[in-house]
XYZ file of C-alpha atoms in Angstrom:
534
model
C -61.288 -0.969 -23.363
C -59.252 -0.704 -26.556
C -58.514 -3.698 -28.748
C -54.792 -3.226 -28.152
C -55.267 -3.362 -24.390
C -57.465 -6.444 -24.697
C -54.652 -8.198 -26.577
C -52.430 -7.610 -23.553
C -54.946 -8.555 -20.872
C -56.809 -11.541 -22.328
C -53.856 -14.005 -22.405
C -53.422 -13.460 -18.653
C -57.061 -14.096 -17.739
C -56.989 -17.943 -17.593
C -54.009 -17.926 -15.217
C -55.576 -15.271 -13.018
C -58.955 -17.061 -12.898
C -57.453 -20.469 -12.129
C -55.283 -18.965 -9.387
C -58.281 -17.182 -7.864
C -60.237 -20.432 -7.899
C -57.420 -22.206 -6.067
C -57.470 -19.463 -3.443
C -61.230 -19.621 -2.965
C -61.071 -23.427 -2.638
C -58.138 -23.127 -0.196
C -55.878 -25.103 -2.502
C -53.143 -22.483 -2.472
C -50.598 -22.505 0.395
C -51.254 -18.793 0.978
C -55.037 -19.137 1.167
C -55.147 -19.451 4.932
C -53.155 -16.284 5.555
C -54.011 -13.973 2.655
C -57.289 -12.150 2.114
C -58.628 -12.211 -1.443
C -57.472 -8.668 -2.258
C -53.884 -9.498 -1.306
C -53.999 -12.729 -3.287
C -55.437 -11.020 -6.365
C -52.854 -8.217 -6.248
C -49.921 -10.633 -6.119
C -51.449 -12.935 -8.754
C -51.995 -10.113 -11.237
C -48.454 -8.868 -10.691
C -47.086 -12.367 -11.233
C -49.067 -12.702 -14.463
C -47.855 -9.421 -15.931
C -44.349 -9.255 -14.504
C -43.306 -12.879 -14.864
C -42.867 -12.645 -18.616
C -39.647 -12.877 -20.574
C -40.688 -10.302 -23.152
C -42.031 -6.898 -22.152
C -44.602 -6.007 -24.815
C -46.742 -2.920 -25.201
C -50.487 -2.942 -25.908
C -49.751 -3.302 -29.623
C -47.713 -6.444 -29.109
C -44.323 -4.852 -29.750
C -41.318 -5.746 -27.636
C -40.569 -2.639 -25.566
C -37.281 -0.833 -25.243
C -35.769 -0.004 -21.876
C -36.611 3.655 -22.507
C -40.292 2.846 -22.988
C -40.449 0.901 -19.720
C -38.816 3.875 -18.019
C -41.311 6.328 -19.520
C -44.233 4.200 -18.358
C -43.046 4.261 -14.748
C -41.746 7.836 -14.687
C -44.807 9.592 -16.112
C -46.449 12.209 -13.913
C -49.651 10.999 -12.252
C -52.646 12.334 -10.393
C -52.040 13.364 -6.797
C -53.995 11.761 -4.002
C -55.921 14.345 -1.999
C -54.104 13.446 1.219
C -50.600 13.892 -0.230
C -48.519 17.061 -0.496
C -45.808 17.283 -3.144
C -43.378 20.168 -3.443
C -41.113 19.778 -6.446
C -37.566 20.853 -5.761
C -34.373 21.534 -7.671
C -31.137 20.488 -5.985
C -28.799 22.949 -7.709
C -25.176 22.438 -8.558
C -24.126 26.023 -7.913
C -20.675 25.284 -6.538
C -17.271 26.014 -8.059
C -16.019 23.629 -10.753
C -12.989 22.811 -8.628
C -15.273 21.681 -5.786
C -17.168 19.419 -8.193
C -13.916 17.922 -9.453
C -12.694 17.273 -5.910
C -15.989 15.624 -4.981
C -15.721 13.307 -7.990
C -12.132 12.475 -7.068
C -12.909 11.612 -3.464
C -15.792 9.314 -4.473
C -13.461 7.618 -6.971
C -10.957 7.231 -4.141
C -13.606 5.624 -1.919
C -14.516 3.196 -4.708
C -10.861 2.192 -5.131
C -10.141 1.788 -1.421
C -13.314 -0.199 -0.699
C -12.913 -2.471 -3.730
C -10.394 -4.819 -2.154
C -9.181 -5.855 -5.624
C -7.571 -4.260 -8.676
C -9.541 -5.782 -11.557
C -12.901 -4.044 -11.053
C -14.143 -2.122 -14.091
C -15.975 0.982 -12.852
C -16.901 4.221 -14.562
C -15.492 7.355 -12.974
C -17.775 9.392 -10.716
C -19.460 12.225 -12.596
C -21.616 14.882 -10.973
C -24.683 15.798 -13.096
C -23.925 19.151 -14.719
C -27.455 20.481 -14.304
C -27.970 19.338 -10.723
C -30.852 17.142 -9.578
C -34.587 17.363 -9.172
C -36.787 15.664 -6.629
C -39.862 15.960 -4.460
C -40.603 16.897 -0.892
C -43.513 14.655 0.082
C -45.799 14.491 3.098
C -49.304 13.976 4.435
C -51.983 16.510 3.485
C -54.868 17.427 5.793
C -57.863 17.005 3.476
C -60.330 18.131 6.148
C -58.476 21.437 6.403
C -57.378 21.891 2.782
C -60.203 20.237 0.868
C -59.798 18.149 -2.270
C -57.499 19.191 -5.084
C -59.402 21.182 -7.692
C -56.605 21.815 -10.176
C -56.412 19.148 -12.929
C -53.366 16.965 -12.244
C -52.084 17.369 -15.813
C -52.527 21.143 -15.922
C -49.676 23.306 -17.204
C -50.382 25.894 -14.528
C -47.222 26.701 -12.575
C -47.509 25.988 -8.864
C -45.959 27.830 -5.946
C -43.697 24.987 -4.800
C -42.344 26.976 -1.859
C -45.876 27.508 -0.566
C -46.607 23.818 -1.071
C -43.581 23.036 1.102
C -44.792 25.412 3.817
C -48.251 23.845 3.739
C -46.702 20.359 3.886
C -44.646 21.264 6.957
C -47.683 22.806 8.631
C -49.865 19.722 8.119
C -47.325 17.105 9.224
C -46.381 19.100 12.342
C -49.497 17.617 13.965
C -47.673 14.273 14.152
C -44.422 15.565 15.625
C -43.472 14.498 19.145
C -43.161 17.742 21.153
C -40.321 16.140 23.115
C -38.343 15.364 19.988
C -36.075 17.050 17.477
C -37.248 18.047 14.025
C -36.389 15.244 11.631
C -36.181 14.490 7.923
C -36.073 11.245 5.962
C -34.078 10.954 2.737
C -35.933 8.167 0.903
C -34.520 6.451 -2.200
C -37.120 4.880 -4.458
C -36.880 1.338 -5.730
C -37.095 0.189 -9.337
C -34.164 -2.180 -9.966
C -31.989 0.910 -10.545
C -33.490 1.485 -13.987
C -37.085 2.620 -13.549
C -39.614 4.211 -11.186
C -39.448 7.741 -9.911
C -40.273 9.879 -6.873
C -43.824 10.150 -8.220
C -44.294 6.358 -7.952
C -43.289 6.446 -4.291
C -45.450 9.256 -3.019
C -47.576 6.789 -0.986
C -44.525 5.764 1.036
C -43.545 9.400 1.523
C -47.035 10.368 2.634
C -47.359 7.500 5.100
C -43.835 7.807 6.477
C -44.272 11.520 7.179
C -47.288 10.811 9.413
C -45.221 8.511 11.574
C -42.834 11.160 12.913
C -44.045 14.550 11.721
C -41.132 15.178 9.359
C -40.888 15.655 5.565
C -39.632 13.071 3.084
C -37.125 14.042 0.393
C -37.326 11.808 -2.678
C -34.446 12.649 -5.064
C -34.677 11.804 -8.753
C -31.383 9.978 -9.083
C -30.024 9.008 -12.479
C -31.095 5.601 -13.762
C -29.280 2.725 -15.423
C -28.506 1.499 -18.011
C -27.926 5.004 -19.370
C -26.149 5.977 -16.149
C -24.464 2.954 -14.535
C -22.702 2.823 -11.176
C -21.644 5.091 -9.563
C -24.109 7.682 -10.974
C -26.992 6.862 -8.597
C -24.617 6.830 -5.626
C -23.194 10.226 -6.595
C -26.713 11.684 -6.808
C -27.656 10.172 -3.465
C -24.558 11.674 -1.861
C -25.411 15.077 -3.351
C -28.920 14.789 -1.882
C -27.451 14.073 1.554
C -25.188 17.124 1.257
C -28.240 19.165 0.236
C -29.902 18.376 3.565
C -26.765 19.215 5.527
C -25.600 22.262 3.560
C -28.491 23.762 1.551
C -27.719 26.735 -0.705
C -29.315 30.108 -0.129
C -32.952 30.175 -1.173
C -33.660 26.513 -0.347
C -37.072 25.675 1.064
C -35.585 23.995 4.130
C -33.137 25.119 6.789
C -29.938 23.106 7.239
C -30.442 19.872 9.146
C -27.848 18.473 11.514
C -26.817 14.869 10.994
C -28.681 13.962 14.206
C -31.913 14.993 12.494
C -31.415 13.038 9.273
C -32.509 9.465 8.519
C -31.624 7.635 5.315
C -33.837 4.923 3.872
C -35.213 3.209 0.806
C -37.089 0.230 -0.577
C -35.739 -2.623 -2.702
C -33.039 -1.204 -5.009
C -33.479 2.108 -3.194
C -32.869 0.284 0.076
C -29.688 -1.162 -1.346
C -28.665 2.297 -2.558
C -29.293 3.734 0.918
C -26.956 1.101 2.366
C -24.338 1.872 -0.283
C -24.566 5.491 0.821
C -24.033 4.319 4.400
C -20.900 2.433 3.366
C -19.641 5.600 1.649
C -20.399 7.693 4.751
C -18.708 5.144 7.020
C -15.645 5.424 4.792
C -15.795 9.228 5.054
C -15.824 8.922 8.831
C -12.736 6.694 8.883
C -9.562 8.780 9.427
C -6.961 9.115 6.721
C -3.691 7.228 7.103
C -2.120 10.244 8.815
C -4.960 10.385 11.345
C -6.629 13.461 9.860
C -10.362 13.661 9.183
C -11.724 13.332 5.670
C -13.421 16.511 4.478
C -14.704 17.934 1.228
C -14.736 21.467 -0.076
C -18.383 22.324 -0.656
C -20.097 25.668 -1.137
C -16.959 27.565 -0.236
C -16.063 25.751 2.994
C -14.273 22.604 4.129
C -17.062 20.270 5.239
C -17.189 17.111 7.269
C -19.735 14.514 6.183
C -21.149 13.078 9.435
C -23.249 9.938 9.754
C -27.057 10.234 9.881
C -29.099 9.463 12.979
C -30.500 6.212 11.651
C -31.394 3.997 8.693
C -34.816 2.675 7.633
C -34.977 -0.135 5.087
C -37.785 -2.048 3.347
C -36.953 -5.228 1.384
C -33.493 -4.055 0.341
C -31.709 -5.418 -2.738
C -28.400 -5.934 -0.977
C -26.988 -8.600 -3.326
C -27.175 -7.766 -7.023
C -25.980 -11.276 -7.887
C -28.837 -12.932 -5.923
C -26.328 -15.621 -5.048
C -28.359 -17.680 -2.557
C -30.416 -19.386 -5.229
C -28.600 -22.744 -4.932
C -28.277 -22.906 -1.143
C -30.279 -25.308 1.012
C -29.319 -23.810 4.352
C -32.827 -23.957 5.770
C -33.086 -27.704 5.170
C -36.550 -27.257 3.619
C -35.890 -27.038 -0.064
C -33.617 -24.062 -0.380
C -33.381 -20.438 0.604
C -35.968 -17.756 -0.065
C -34.877 -17.302 -3.695
C -36.558 -20.666 -4.306
C -38.923 -21.388 -1.425
C -40.660 -17.975 -1.452
C -41.068 -17.596 -5.207
C -44.677 -18.802 -5.171
C -45.780 -15.976 -2.901
C -43.724 -13.207 -4.475
C -43.811 -11.441 -7.831
C -40.062 -10.909 -8.308
C -38.989 -13.506 -10.875
C -36.439 -16.104 -9.882
C -32.885 -15.255 -11.000
C -32.884 -17.817 -13.818
C -36.144 -16.377 -15.145
C -34.935 -12.810 -14.797
C -31.907 -13.510 -16.977
C -34.229 -14.399 -19.856
C -36.042 -11.043 -19.927
C -35.543 -9.194 -23.198
C -35.963 -5.661 -24.518
C -35.957 -4.266 -28.024
C -32.576 -2.937 -29.041
C -32.218 0.802 -28.448
C -29.625 3.513 -27.726
C -29.825 2.682 -24.000
C -29.281 -1.074 -24.297
C -27.127 -2.983 -25.020
C -24.516 -0.753 -23.449
C -21.390 0.466 -25.185
C -18.929 -0.843 -24.118
C -20.984 -4.001 -23.535
C -21.840 -5.320 -20.081
C -24.215 -7.962 -18.744
C -25.958 -6.079 -15.953
C -27.924 -2.850 -16.299
C -26.390 -1.250 -13.221
C -22.737 -2.294 -13.061
C -20.002 -4.225 -14.799
C -19.699 -7.867 -13.775
C -16.408 -7.294 -11.970
C -18.042 -4.662 -9.748
C -21.088 -6.664 -8.570
C -19.308 -7.683 -5.345
C -18.209 -4.125 -4.579
C -19.732 -2.970 -1.253
C -20.943 0.237 -2.917
C -22.881 -1.936 -5.389
C -23.907 -4.936 -3.250
C -23.759 -3.795 0.385
C -24.126 -7.379 1.637
C -20.485 -7.793 0.557
C -19.227 -4.996 2.818
C -16.336 -6.053 5.041
C -17.499 -4.034 8.044
C -20.556 -2.229 9.396
C -18.811 -1.022 12.537
C -20.025 2.433 13.516
C -23.247 2.236 11.498
C -26.126 4.102 13.210
C -29.259 2.207 14.359
C -31.257 0.375 11.701
C -34.926 -0.476 11.232
C -35.453 -3.305 8.733
C -38.728 -4.614 7.306
C -38.827 -7.683 5.051
C -41.417 -10.246 4.012
C -41.245 -13.914 3.110
C -40.007 -12.862 -0.315
C -37.281 -13.876 -2.706
C -34.879 -11.308 -1.242
C -35.593 -12.316 2.355
C -32.490 -14.361 3.083
C -30.059 -11.807 1.681
C -31.683 -9.276 4.041
C -31.359 -11.715 6.932
C -27.690 -12.302 6.206
C -27.097 -8.546 6.045
C -28.841 -8.242 9.439
C -26.468 -10.930 10.717
C -23.525 -8.832 9.553
C -24.927 -5.812 11.419
C -25.238 -7.797 14.624
C -21.649 -8.976 14.236
C -20.655 -5.296 14.164
C -22.852 -4.616 17.238
C -25.144 -2.268 15.320
C -28.552 -1.767 16.989
C -31.155 -3.250 14.641
C -34.915 -3.584 14.802
C -35.798 -6.367 12.336
C -39.432 -7.040 11.497
C -40.003 -10.090 9.278
C -43.580 -10.480 8.054
C -44.731 -14.043 7.443
C -45.970 -14.773 3.898
C -45.848 -11.121 2.842
C -44.419 -10.254 -0.617
C -41.744 -7.826 -1.722
C -42.281 -4.181 -0.638
C -45.795 -5.020 0.561
C -46.124 -1.660 2.325
C -46.176 0.092 -1.064
C -48.621 -2.318 -2.704
C -51.045 -3.515 -0.036
C -52.315 -0.337 1.590
C -55.300 -2.141 3.096
C -53.338 -4.871 4.852
C -52.841 -4.855 8.643
C -49.164 -5.740 8.125
C -48.710 -2.468 6.225
C -50.221 -0.524 9.122
C -48.031 -2.462 11.548
C -44.898 -1.770 9.500
C -45.546 1.973 9.367
C -46.215 2.014 13.102
C -42.948 0.161 13.596
C -40.870 2.634 11.626
C -42.672 5.488 13.382
C -41.701 4.185 16.811
C -38.093 3.835 15.621
C -37.932 7.365 14.205
C -39.616 9.041 17.162
C -37.417 7.260 19.702
C -34.226 8.253 17.915
C -35.393 11.868 17.629
C -36.651 12.130 21.195
C -34.743 14.285 23.662
C -36.523 12.645 26.597
C -37.830 9.185 25.561
C -40.968 8.204 27.475
C -39.627 4.666 27.634
C -36.551 2.774 26.485
C -36.716 1.398 22.946
C -36.099 -2.333 22.753
C -34.234 -3.388 19.626
C -35.358 -6.875 18.708
C -35.764 -9.333 15.868
C -39.291 -10.637 15.394
C -41.413 -12.570 12.914
C -44.926 -11.121 12.626
C -48.036 -13.145 11.737
C -49.926 -11.761 8.697
C -53.369 -11.915 10.330
C -52.956 -11.787 14.094
C -49.763 -9.652 14.035
C -48.456 -11.832 16.841
C -44.703 -11.444 17.310
C -42.343 -14.410 17.576
C -38.670 -13.844 18.447
C -36.118 -14.666 15.731
C -32.904 -16.183 17.023
C -29.678 -14.679 15.721
C -28.521 -18.126 14.593
C -31.288 -18.105 11.959
C -29.744 -15.111 10.205
C -26.396 -16.554 9.159
C -27.850 -19.142 6.722
C -26.110 -22.086 8.296
C -23.052 -20.179 9.492
C -21.859 -18.756 6.175
C -18.738 -16.620 6.364
C -18.494 -13.444 4.292
C -15.765 -14.927 2.089
C -18.077 -17.827 1.221
C -20.889 -15.422 0.346
C -18.665 -13.364 -1.951
C -17.534 -16.595 -3.649
C -21.192 -17.486 -4.224
C -21.802 -14.038 -5.698
C -18.872 -14.395 -8.085
C -20.112 -17.841 -9.117
C -23.542 -16.443 -9.915
C -22.082 -13.606 -11.981
C -20.172 -16.130 -14.107
C -23.467 -17.914 -14.780
C -24.859 -14.713 -16.306
C -22.142 -14.709 -18.935
C -23.013 -18.290 -19.895
C -26.788 -17.973 -19.812
C -27.587 -14.577 -21.310
C -28.852 -15.573 -24.713
C -27.591 -14.008 -27.904
C -29.771 -11.177 -29.241
C -32.119 -11.740 -32.160
C -32.645 -9.160 -34.846
C -34.969 -7.147 -32.602
C -34.117 -7.835 -28.991
C -31.344 -8.166 -26.467
C -31.182 -9.830 -23.063
C -31.504 -7.543 -20.081
C -28.955 -9.185 -17.821
C -30.680 -7.570 -14.838
C -30.877 -9.951 -11.891
C -34.303 -8.586 -10.962
C -35.237 -8.627 -14.600
C -36.666 -5.166 -14.457
C -39.957 -6.827 -13.678
C -40.960 -5.199 -10.410
C -41.989 -1.812 -11.713
C -45.251 -1.687 -9.843
C -43.579 -2.900 -6.688
C -40.737 -0.481 -7.048
C -38.004 -2.981 -6.470
């Protein structure tokens, strides 16, 4: 181990050792429910991610760009994972691109509900997008990878895609339609990459026998809202209307599922709000369409939505509530068992000054201007309506973001949207990505698999029962969750939006002035959940 790395690790050792001792002696509230591996994983993440200054192994305060490079770097492939790298080309006419930008700008204006929001105009990336098709690989049939992961040798990506589809076909229900899952990676909107989320893609593909498309959407702060939403919309169009030469055949909307984890989960829900808007008639009663690849296209809703620990409220406004009567909402009461820093802590995180940050013109939040935080295409919890949304599968732990997910589930039920909600007792943020060994992870993947297969089935073997359950971390016993528990004491949407606006004002007061070498991040997740892909 290098001296530089030791300088980073050694200061964390006393905290990690004392925490492990408390677990072994059953002095920690999570000791009874967590195995040692789970406890150690969360403790290490807390030690490294709960800092206010992100420093490299040489002790230097890191820039945003350096954090991004650390999480976006190519990595070795697991032997049981296929990856086919794909280019989502922008080979349409310039006029079509301009019209697409205009209609997204129109959606932003009409959904805003106010006139004072400061939002950048929608811009389609001139060079198109890249991404990855991901799925399970049959090691027994294919053998281990022999090519060095960092080799410059050019791969046959089309053949990789064919091999991927062949291997995952073993898990497809013969009574069901072919399906595909558009998965949006987490990372607080400013880091992580499709390569960090290959484990989710691999495991999800086994659950229904379909491929996972992980687009590489543009990241903040270099590309604030609505850049990521534009890229996500382009990825959805790519599944519906692929250009000639694409690896995949066109999918119908009844074959497509949209999902994501943490910030990616929030982005998936923002896409749903955009698609719901598209499927609302114009004032004259006509359907909304776009001109794309030489034809007028409708943009239909997908078959379903799958969400893990979504960041639905960028303000994290529930920090001061005491609706549960037991010391506050999850932003406070779950902090000890999660690795996402509390909002007050997150506002203190700093980065070295760089071209990416602080932004020009200045703003407080990496992803969006303060006036836009309550926009439903930024914080989907603030959406006025979810009527018409397709069925939803939601997984969340006892984590800091739990209660915002519960309130969003409450809003779905108000709109009579079918929702399967699985809440895992004492499990941290995006546990399915981190804790591969844990029975709750296996249970969660089985749960999403049942949801996907049922909604793709032409002749379901049995009726799917949408329910809301809390699941025990060891026994996996299910306990029903009453709908009254989701509304946080009966909060109305207007009250929630007022809380969000109040929290945003606090940012402006609390973000400390930059020193000669650093500036506050202003990111409500603090950019601290890189490993967890928030």
